[in-house]
Short mmCIF file of N, CA, C and O in Angstrom, two decimals:
data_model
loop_
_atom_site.label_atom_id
_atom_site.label_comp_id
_atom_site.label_asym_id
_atom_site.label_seq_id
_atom_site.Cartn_x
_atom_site.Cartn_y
_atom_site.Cartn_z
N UNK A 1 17.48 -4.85 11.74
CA UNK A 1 16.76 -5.54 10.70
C UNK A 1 15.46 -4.81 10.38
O UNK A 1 14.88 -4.02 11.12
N UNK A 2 15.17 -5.15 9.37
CA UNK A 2 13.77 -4.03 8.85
C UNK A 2 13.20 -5.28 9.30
O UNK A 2 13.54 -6.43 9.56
N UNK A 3 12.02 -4.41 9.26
CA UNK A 3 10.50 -4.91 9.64
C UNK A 3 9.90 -5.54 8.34
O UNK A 3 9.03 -6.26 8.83
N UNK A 4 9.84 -5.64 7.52
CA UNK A 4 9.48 -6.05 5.96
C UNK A 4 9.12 -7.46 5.82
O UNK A 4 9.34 -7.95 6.93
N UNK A 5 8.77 -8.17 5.21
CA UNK A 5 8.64 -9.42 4.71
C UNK A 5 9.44 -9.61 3.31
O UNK A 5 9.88 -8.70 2.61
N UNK A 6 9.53 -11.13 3.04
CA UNK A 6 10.29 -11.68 1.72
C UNK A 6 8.67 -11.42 1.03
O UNK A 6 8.11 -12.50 1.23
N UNK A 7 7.82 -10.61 0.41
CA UNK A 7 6.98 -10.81 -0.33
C UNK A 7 7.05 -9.07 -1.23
O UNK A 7 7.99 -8.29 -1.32
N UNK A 8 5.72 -9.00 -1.73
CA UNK A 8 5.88 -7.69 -2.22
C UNK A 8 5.22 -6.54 -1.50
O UNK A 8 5.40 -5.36 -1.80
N UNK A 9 4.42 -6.97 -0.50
CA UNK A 9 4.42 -6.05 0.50
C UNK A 9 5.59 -5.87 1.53
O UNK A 9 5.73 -4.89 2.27
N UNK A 10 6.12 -6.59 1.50
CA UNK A 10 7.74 -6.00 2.35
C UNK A 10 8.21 -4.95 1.35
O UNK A 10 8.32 -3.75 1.60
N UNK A 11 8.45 -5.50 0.27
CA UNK A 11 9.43 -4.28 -0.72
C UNK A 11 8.56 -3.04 -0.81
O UNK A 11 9.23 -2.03 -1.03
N UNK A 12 7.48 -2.87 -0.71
CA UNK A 12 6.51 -1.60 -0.53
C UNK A 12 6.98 -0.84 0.80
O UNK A 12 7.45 0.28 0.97
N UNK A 13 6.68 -1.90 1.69
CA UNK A 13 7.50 -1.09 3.15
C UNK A 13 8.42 -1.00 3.22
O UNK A 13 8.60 -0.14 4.09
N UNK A 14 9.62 -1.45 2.73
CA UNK A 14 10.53 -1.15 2.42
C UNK A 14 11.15 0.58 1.70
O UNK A 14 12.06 1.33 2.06
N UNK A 15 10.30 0.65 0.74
CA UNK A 15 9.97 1.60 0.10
C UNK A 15 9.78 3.09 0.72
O UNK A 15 10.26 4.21 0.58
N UNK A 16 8.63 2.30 1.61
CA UNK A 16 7.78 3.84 2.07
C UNK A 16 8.66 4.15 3.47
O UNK A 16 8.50 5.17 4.15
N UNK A 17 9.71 2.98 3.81
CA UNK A 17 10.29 3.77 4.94
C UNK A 17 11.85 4.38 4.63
O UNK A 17 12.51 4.86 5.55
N UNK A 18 12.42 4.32 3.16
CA UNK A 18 13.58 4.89 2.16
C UNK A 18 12.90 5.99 2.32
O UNK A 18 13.46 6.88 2.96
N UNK A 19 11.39 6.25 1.75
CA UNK A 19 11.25 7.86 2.14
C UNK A 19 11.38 8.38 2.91
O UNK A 19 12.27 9.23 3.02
N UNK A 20 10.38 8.02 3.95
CA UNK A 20 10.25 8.62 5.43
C UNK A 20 11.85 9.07 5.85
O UNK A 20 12.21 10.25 5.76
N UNK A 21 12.52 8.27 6.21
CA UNK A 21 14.17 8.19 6.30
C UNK A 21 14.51 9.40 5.37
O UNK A 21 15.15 10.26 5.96
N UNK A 22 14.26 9.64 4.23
CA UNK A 22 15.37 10.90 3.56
C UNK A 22 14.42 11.92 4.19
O UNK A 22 15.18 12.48 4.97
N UNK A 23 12.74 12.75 4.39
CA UNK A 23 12.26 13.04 4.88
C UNK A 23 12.72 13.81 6.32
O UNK A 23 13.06 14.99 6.42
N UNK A 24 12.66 13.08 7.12
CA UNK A 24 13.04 13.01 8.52
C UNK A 24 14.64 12.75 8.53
O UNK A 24 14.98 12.41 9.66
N UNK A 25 15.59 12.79 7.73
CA UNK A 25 16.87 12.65 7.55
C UNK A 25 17.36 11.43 8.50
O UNK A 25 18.48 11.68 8.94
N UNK A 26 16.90 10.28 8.91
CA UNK A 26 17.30 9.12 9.64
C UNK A 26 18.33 8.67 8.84
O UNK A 26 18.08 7.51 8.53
N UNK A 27 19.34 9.02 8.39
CA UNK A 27 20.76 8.69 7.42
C UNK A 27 21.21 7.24 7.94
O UNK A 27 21.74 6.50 7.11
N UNK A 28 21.04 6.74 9.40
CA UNK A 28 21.31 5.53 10.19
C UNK A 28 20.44 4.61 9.56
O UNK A 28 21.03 3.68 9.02
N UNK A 29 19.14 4.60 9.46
CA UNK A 29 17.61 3.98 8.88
C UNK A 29 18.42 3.80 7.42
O UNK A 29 19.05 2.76 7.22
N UNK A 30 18.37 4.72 6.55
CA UNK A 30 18.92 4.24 5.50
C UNK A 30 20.20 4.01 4.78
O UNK A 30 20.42 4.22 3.58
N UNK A 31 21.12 3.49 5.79
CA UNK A 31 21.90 2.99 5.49
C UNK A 31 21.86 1.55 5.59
O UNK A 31 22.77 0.78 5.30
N UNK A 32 20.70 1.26 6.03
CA UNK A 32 19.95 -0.40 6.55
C UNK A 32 18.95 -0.57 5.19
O UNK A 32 18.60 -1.72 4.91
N UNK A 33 18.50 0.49 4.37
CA UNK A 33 17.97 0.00 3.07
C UNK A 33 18.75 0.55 2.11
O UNK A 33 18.53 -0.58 1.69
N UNK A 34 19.23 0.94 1.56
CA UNK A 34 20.31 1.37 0.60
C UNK A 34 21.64 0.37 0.75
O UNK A 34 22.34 0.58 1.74
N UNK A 35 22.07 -0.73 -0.19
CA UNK A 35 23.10 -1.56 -0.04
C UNK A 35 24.12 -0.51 -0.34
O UNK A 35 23.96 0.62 -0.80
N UNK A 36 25.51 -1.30 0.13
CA UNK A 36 26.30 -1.15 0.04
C UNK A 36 27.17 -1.09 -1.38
O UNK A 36 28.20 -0.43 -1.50
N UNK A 37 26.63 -1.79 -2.34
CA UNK A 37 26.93 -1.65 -3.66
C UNK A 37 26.16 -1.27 -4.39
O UNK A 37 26.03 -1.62 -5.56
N UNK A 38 25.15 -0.04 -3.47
CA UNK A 38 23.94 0.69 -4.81
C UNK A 38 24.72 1.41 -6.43
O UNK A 38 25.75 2.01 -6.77
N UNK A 39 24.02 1.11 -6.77
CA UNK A 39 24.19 2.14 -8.08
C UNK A 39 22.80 2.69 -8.20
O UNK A 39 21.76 2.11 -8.51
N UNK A 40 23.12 4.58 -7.74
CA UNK A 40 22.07 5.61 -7.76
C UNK A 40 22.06 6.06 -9.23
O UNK A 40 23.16 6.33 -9.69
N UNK A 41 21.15 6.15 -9.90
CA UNK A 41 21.07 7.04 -11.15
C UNK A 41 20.06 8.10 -11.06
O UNK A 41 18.95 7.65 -10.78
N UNK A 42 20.11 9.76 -11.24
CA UNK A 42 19.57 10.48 -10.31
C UNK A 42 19.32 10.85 -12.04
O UNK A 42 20.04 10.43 -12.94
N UNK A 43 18.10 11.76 -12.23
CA UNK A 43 17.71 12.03 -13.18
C UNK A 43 18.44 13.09 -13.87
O UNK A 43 17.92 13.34 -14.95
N UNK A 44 19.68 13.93 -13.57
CA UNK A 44 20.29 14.51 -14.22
C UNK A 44 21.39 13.52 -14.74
O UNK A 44 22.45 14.13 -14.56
N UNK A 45 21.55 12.80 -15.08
CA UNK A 45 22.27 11.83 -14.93
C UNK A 45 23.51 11.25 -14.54
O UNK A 45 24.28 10.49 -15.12
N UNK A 46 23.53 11.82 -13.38
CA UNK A 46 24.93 11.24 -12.23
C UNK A 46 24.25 9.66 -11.41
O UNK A 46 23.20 9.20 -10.97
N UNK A 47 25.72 9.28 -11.62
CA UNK A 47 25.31 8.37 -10.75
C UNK A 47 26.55 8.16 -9.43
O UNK A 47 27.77 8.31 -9.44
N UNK A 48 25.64 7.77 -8.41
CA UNK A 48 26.49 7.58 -7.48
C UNK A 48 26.14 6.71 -7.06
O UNK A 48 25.10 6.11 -7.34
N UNK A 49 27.74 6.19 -5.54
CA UNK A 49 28.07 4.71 -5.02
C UNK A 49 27.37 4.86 -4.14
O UNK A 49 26.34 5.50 -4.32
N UNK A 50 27.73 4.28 -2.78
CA UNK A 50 27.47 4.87 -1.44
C UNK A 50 27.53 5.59 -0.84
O UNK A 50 26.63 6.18 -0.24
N UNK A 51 29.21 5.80 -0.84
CA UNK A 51 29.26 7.18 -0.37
C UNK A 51 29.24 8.54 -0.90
O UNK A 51 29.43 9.56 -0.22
N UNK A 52 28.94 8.49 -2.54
CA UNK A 52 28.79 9.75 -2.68
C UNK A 52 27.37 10.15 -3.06
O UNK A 52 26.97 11.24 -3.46
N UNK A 53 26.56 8.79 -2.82
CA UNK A 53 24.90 9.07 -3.01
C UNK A 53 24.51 9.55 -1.18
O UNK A 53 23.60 10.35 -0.96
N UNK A 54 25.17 9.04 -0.23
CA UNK A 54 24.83 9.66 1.51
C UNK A 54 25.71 10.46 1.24
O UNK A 54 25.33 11.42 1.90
N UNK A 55 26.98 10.91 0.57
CA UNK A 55 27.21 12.93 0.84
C UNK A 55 26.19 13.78 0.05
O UNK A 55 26.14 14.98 0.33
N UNK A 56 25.38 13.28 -0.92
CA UNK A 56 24.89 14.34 -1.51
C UNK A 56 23.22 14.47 -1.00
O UNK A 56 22.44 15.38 -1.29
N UNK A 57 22.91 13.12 -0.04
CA UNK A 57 21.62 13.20 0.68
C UNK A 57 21.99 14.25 1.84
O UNK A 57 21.36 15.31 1.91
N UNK A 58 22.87 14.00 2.62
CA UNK A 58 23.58 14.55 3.82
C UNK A 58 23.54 15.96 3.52
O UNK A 58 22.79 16.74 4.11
N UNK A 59 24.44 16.33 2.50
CA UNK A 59 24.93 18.27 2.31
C UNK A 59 24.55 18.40 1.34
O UNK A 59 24.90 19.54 1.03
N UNK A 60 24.02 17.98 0.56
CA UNK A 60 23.47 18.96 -0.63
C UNK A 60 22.34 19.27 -1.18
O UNK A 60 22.09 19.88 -2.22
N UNK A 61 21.51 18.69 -0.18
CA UNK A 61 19.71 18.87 -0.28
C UNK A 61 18.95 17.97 0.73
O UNK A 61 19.14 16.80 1.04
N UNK A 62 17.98 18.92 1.18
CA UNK A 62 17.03 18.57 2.35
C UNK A 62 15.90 18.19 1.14
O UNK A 62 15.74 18.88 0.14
N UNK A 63 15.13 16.92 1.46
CA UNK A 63 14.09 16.48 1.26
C UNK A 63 12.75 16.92 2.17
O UNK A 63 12.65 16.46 3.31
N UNK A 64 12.06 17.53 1.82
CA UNK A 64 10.33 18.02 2.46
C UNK A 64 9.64 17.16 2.13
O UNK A 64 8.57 17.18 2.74
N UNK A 65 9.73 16.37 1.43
CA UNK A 65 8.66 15.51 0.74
C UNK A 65 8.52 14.63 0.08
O UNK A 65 8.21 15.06 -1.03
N UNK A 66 8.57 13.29 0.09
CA UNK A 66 8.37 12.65 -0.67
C UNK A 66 7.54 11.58 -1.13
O UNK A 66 7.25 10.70 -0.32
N UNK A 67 7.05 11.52 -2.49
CA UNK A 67 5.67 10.48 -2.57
C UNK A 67 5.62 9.75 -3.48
O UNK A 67 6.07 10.32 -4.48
N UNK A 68 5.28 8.69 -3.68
CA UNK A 68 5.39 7.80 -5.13
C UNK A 68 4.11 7.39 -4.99
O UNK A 68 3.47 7.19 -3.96
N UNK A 69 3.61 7.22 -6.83
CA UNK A 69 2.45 6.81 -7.51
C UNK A 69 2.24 5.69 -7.18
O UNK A 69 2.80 5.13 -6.24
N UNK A 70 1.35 5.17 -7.96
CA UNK A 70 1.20 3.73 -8.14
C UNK A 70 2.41 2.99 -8.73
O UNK A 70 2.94 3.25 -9.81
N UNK A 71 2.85 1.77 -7.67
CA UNK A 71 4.09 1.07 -8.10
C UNK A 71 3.68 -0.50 -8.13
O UNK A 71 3.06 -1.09 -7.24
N UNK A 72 4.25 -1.18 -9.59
CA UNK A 72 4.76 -2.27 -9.85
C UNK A 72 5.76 -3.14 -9.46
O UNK A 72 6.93 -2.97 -9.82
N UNK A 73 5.47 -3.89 -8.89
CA UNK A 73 6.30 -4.95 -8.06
C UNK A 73 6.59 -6.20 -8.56
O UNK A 73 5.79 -7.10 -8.32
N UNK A 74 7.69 -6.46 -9.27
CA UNK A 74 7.30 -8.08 -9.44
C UNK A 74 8.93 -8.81 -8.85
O UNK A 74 10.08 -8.46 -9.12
N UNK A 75 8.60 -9.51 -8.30
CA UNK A 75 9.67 -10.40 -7.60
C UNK A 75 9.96 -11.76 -8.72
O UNK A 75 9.18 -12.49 -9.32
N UNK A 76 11.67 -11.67 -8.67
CA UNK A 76 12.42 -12.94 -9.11
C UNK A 76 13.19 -13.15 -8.44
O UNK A 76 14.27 -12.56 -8.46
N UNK A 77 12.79 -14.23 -7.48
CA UNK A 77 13.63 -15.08 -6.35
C UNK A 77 13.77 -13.48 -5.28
O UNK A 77 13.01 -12.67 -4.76
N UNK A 78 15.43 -13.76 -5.40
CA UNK A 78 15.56 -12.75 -4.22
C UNK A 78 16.03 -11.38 -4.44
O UNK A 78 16.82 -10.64 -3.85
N UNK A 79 15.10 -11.26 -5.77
CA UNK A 79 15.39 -9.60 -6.56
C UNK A 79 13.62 -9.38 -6.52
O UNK A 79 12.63 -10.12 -6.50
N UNK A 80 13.90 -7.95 -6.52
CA UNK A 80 12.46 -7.50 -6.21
C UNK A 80 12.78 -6.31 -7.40
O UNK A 80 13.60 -5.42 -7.19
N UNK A 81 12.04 -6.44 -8.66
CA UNK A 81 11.66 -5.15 -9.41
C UNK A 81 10.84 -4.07 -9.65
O UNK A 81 10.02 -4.10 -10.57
N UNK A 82 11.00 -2.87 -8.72
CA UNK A 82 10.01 -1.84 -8.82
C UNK A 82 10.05 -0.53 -9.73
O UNK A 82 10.97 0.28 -9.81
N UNK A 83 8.81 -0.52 -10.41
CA UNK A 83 8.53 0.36 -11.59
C UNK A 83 7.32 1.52 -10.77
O UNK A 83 6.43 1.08 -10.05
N UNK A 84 7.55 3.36 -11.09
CA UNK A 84 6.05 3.53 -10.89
C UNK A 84 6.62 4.91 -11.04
O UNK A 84 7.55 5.20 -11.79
N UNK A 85 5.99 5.67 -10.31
CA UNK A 85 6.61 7.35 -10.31
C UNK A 85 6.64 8.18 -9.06
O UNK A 85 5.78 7.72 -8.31
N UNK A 86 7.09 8.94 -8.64
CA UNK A 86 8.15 9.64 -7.89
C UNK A 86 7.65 11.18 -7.94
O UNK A 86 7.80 11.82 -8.97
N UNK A 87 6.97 11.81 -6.68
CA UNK A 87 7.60 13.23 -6.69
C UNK A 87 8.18 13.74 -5.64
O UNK A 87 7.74 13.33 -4.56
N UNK A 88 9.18 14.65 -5.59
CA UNK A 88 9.77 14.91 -4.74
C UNK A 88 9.97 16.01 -4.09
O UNK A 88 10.25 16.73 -5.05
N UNK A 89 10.05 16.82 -3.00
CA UNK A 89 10.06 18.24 -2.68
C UNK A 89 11.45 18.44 -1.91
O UNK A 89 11.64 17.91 -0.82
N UNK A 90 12.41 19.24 -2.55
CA UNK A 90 13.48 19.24 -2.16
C UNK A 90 13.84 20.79 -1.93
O UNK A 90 13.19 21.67 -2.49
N UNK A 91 14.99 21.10 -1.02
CA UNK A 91 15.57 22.13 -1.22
C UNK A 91 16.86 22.20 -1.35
O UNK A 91 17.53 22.13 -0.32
N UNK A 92 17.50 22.35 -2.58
CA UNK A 92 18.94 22.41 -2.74
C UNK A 92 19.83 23.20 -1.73
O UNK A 92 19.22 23.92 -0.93
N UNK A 93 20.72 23.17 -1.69
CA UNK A 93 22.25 23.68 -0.73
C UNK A 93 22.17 24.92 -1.44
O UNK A 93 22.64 24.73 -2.56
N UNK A 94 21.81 26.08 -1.30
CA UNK A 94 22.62 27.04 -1.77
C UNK A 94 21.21 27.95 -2.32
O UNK A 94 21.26 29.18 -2.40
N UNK A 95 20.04 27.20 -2.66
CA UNK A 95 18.53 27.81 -2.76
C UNK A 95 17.72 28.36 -1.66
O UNK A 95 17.64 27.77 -0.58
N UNK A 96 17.01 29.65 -1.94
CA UNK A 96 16.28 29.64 -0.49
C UNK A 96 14.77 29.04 -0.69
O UNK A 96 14.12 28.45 0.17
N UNK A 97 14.27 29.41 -2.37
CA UNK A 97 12.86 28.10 -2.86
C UNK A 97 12.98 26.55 -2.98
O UNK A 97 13.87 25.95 -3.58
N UNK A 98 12.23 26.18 -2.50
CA UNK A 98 12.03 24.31 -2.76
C UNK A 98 12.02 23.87 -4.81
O UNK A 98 11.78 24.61 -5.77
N UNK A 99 12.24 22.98 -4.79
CA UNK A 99 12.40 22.55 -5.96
C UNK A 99 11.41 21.16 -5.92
O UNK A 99 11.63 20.10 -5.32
N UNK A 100 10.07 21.58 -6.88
CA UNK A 100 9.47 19.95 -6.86
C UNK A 100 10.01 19.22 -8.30
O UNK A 100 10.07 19.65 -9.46
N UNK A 101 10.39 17.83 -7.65
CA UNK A 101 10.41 16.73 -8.99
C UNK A 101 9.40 15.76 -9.51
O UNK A 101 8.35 15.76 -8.87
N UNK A 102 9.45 15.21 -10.18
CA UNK A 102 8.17 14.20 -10.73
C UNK A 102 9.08 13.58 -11.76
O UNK A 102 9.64 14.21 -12.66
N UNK A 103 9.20 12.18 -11.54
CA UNK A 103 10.24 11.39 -12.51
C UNK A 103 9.17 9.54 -12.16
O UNK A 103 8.54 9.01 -11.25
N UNK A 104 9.61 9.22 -13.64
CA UNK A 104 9.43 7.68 -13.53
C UNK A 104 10.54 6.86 -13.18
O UNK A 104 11.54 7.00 -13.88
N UNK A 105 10.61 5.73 -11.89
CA UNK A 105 11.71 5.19 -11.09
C UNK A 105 12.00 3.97 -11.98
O UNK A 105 11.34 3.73 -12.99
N UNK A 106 12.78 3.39 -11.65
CA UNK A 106 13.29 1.89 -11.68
C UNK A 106 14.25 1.32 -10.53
O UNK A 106 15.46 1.49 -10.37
N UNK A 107 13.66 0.85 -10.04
CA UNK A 107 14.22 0.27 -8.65
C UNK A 107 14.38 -1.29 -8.65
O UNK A 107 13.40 -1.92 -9.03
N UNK A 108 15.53 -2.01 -8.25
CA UNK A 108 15.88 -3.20 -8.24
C UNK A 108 16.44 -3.07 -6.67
O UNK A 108 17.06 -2.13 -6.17
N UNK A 109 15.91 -4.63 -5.90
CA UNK A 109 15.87 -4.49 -4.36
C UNK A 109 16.67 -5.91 -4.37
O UNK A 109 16.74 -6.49 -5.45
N UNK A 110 17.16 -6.38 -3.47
CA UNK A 110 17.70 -7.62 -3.38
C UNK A 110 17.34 -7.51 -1.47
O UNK A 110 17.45 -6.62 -0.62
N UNK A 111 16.76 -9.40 -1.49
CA UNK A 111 16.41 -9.82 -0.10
C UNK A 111 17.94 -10.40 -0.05
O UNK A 111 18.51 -11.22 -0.76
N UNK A 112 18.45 -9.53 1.26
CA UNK A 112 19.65 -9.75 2.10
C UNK A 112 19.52 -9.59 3.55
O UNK A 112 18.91 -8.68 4.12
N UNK A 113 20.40 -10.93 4.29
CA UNK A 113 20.27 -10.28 5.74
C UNK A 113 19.27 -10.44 6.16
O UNK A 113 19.52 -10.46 7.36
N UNK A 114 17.68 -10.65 6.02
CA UNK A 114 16.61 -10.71 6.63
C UNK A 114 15.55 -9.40 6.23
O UNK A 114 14.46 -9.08 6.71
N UNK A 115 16.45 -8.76 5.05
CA UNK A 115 15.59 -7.83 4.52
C UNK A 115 16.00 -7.16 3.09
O UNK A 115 17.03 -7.46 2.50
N UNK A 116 15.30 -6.47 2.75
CA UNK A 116 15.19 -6.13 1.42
C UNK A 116 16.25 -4.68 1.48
O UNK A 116 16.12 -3.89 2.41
N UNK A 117 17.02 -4.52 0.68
CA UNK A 117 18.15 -3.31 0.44
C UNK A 117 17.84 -3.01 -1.06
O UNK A 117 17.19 -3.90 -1.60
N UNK A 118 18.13 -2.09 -1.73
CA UNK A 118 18.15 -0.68 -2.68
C UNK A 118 18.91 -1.07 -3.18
O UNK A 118 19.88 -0.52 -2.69
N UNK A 119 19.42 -2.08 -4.32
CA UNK A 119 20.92 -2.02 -5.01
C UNK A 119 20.98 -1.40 -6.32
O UNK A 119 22.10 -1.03 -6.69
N UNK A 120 19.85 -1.19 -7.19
CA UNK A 120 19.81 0.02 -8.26
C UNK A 120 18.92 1.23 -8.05
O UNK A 120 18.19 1.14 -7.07
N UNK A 121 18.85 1.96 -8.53
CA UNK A 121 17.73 3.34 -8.92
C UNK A 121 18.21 3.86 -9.69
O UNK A 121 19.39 4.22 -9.71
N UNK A 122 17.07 4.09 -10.80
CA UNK A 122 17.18 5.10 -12.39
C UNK A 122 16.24 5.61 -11.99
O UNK A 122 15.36 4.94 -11.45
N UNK A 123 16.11 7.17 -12.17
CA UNK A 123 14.90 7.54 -12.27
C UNK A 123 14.67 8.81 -13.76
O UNK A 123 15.72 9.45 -13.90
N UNK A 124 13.91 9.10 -14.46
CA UNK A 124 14.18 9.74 -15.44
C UNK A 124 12.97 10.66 -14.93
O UNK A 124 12.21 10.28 -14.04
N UNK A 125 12.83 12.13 -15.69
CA UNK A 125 12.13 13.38 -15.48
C UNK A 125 10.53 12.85 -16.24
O UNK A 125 10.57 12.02 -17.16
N UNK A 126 9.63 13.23 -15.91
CA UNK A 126 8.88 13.12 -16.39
C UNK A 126 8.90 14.68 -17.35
O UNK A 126 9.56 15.68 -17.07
N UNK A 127 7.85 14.49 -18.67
CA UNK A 127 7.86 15.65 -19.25
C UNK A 127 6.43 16.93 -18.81
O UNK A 127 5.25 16.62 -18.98
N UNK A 128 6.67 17.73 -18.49
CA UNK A 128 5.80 18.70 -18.00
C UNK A 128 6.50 19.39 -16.51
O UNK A 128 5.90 20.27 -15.89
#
């Protein structure tokens, strides 16, 4: 069970430990915030389920880094809606340079189980 609260500082910690987890590759950790019926929308615009959003965290890019802006939180009942921005330091499968991103998110969380899980993400490119 996560550590989090039903409020909007749970869905923040919630949040900041989805990073840490791709970061430090804890794939176990986030499979405890990422539901089971996510729908990922990745800014090129694929989207993936479960299992093909953890094969493409798993083998097809290491995360170095990751940080989000200032984020908007507003809770309805037991949906949590987060708005804000995203950058990311990655290194693709097959690159030997890192690749940084910077995109605006949309994140929808649902309190399940005793804690808050990941059931959407859009994130689009920022321009620059």
């Amino acid at each position: 069970m996560g550590s989090e609260a039903r409020n909007i500082a749970g869905v923040l910690e919630a949040e900041r430990r989805r990073g840490e987890a791709l970061v430090t590759r804890d794939f176990a950790a986030l499979r405890q915030i990422v539901a089971p019926d996510i729908r990922h929308t990745h800014t090129r615009g694929v989207i993936d389920d479960f299992d093909s959003y953890f094969h493409f965290v798993e083998n097809e890019l290491t995360f170095l880094a990751a940080s989000r802006g200032g984020l908007d939180v507003r809770l309805i009942g037991d949906i949590a809606v987060m708005q804000g921005t995203m950058k990311n330091l990655v290194l693709p499968k097959g690159r030997s340079e890192p690749l940084e991103t910077a995109a605006q998110v949309l994140q929808v969380w649902e309190w399940r189980d005793g804690r808050w899980q990941m059931i959407a993400f859009q994130s689009t490119n920022l321009p620059g």
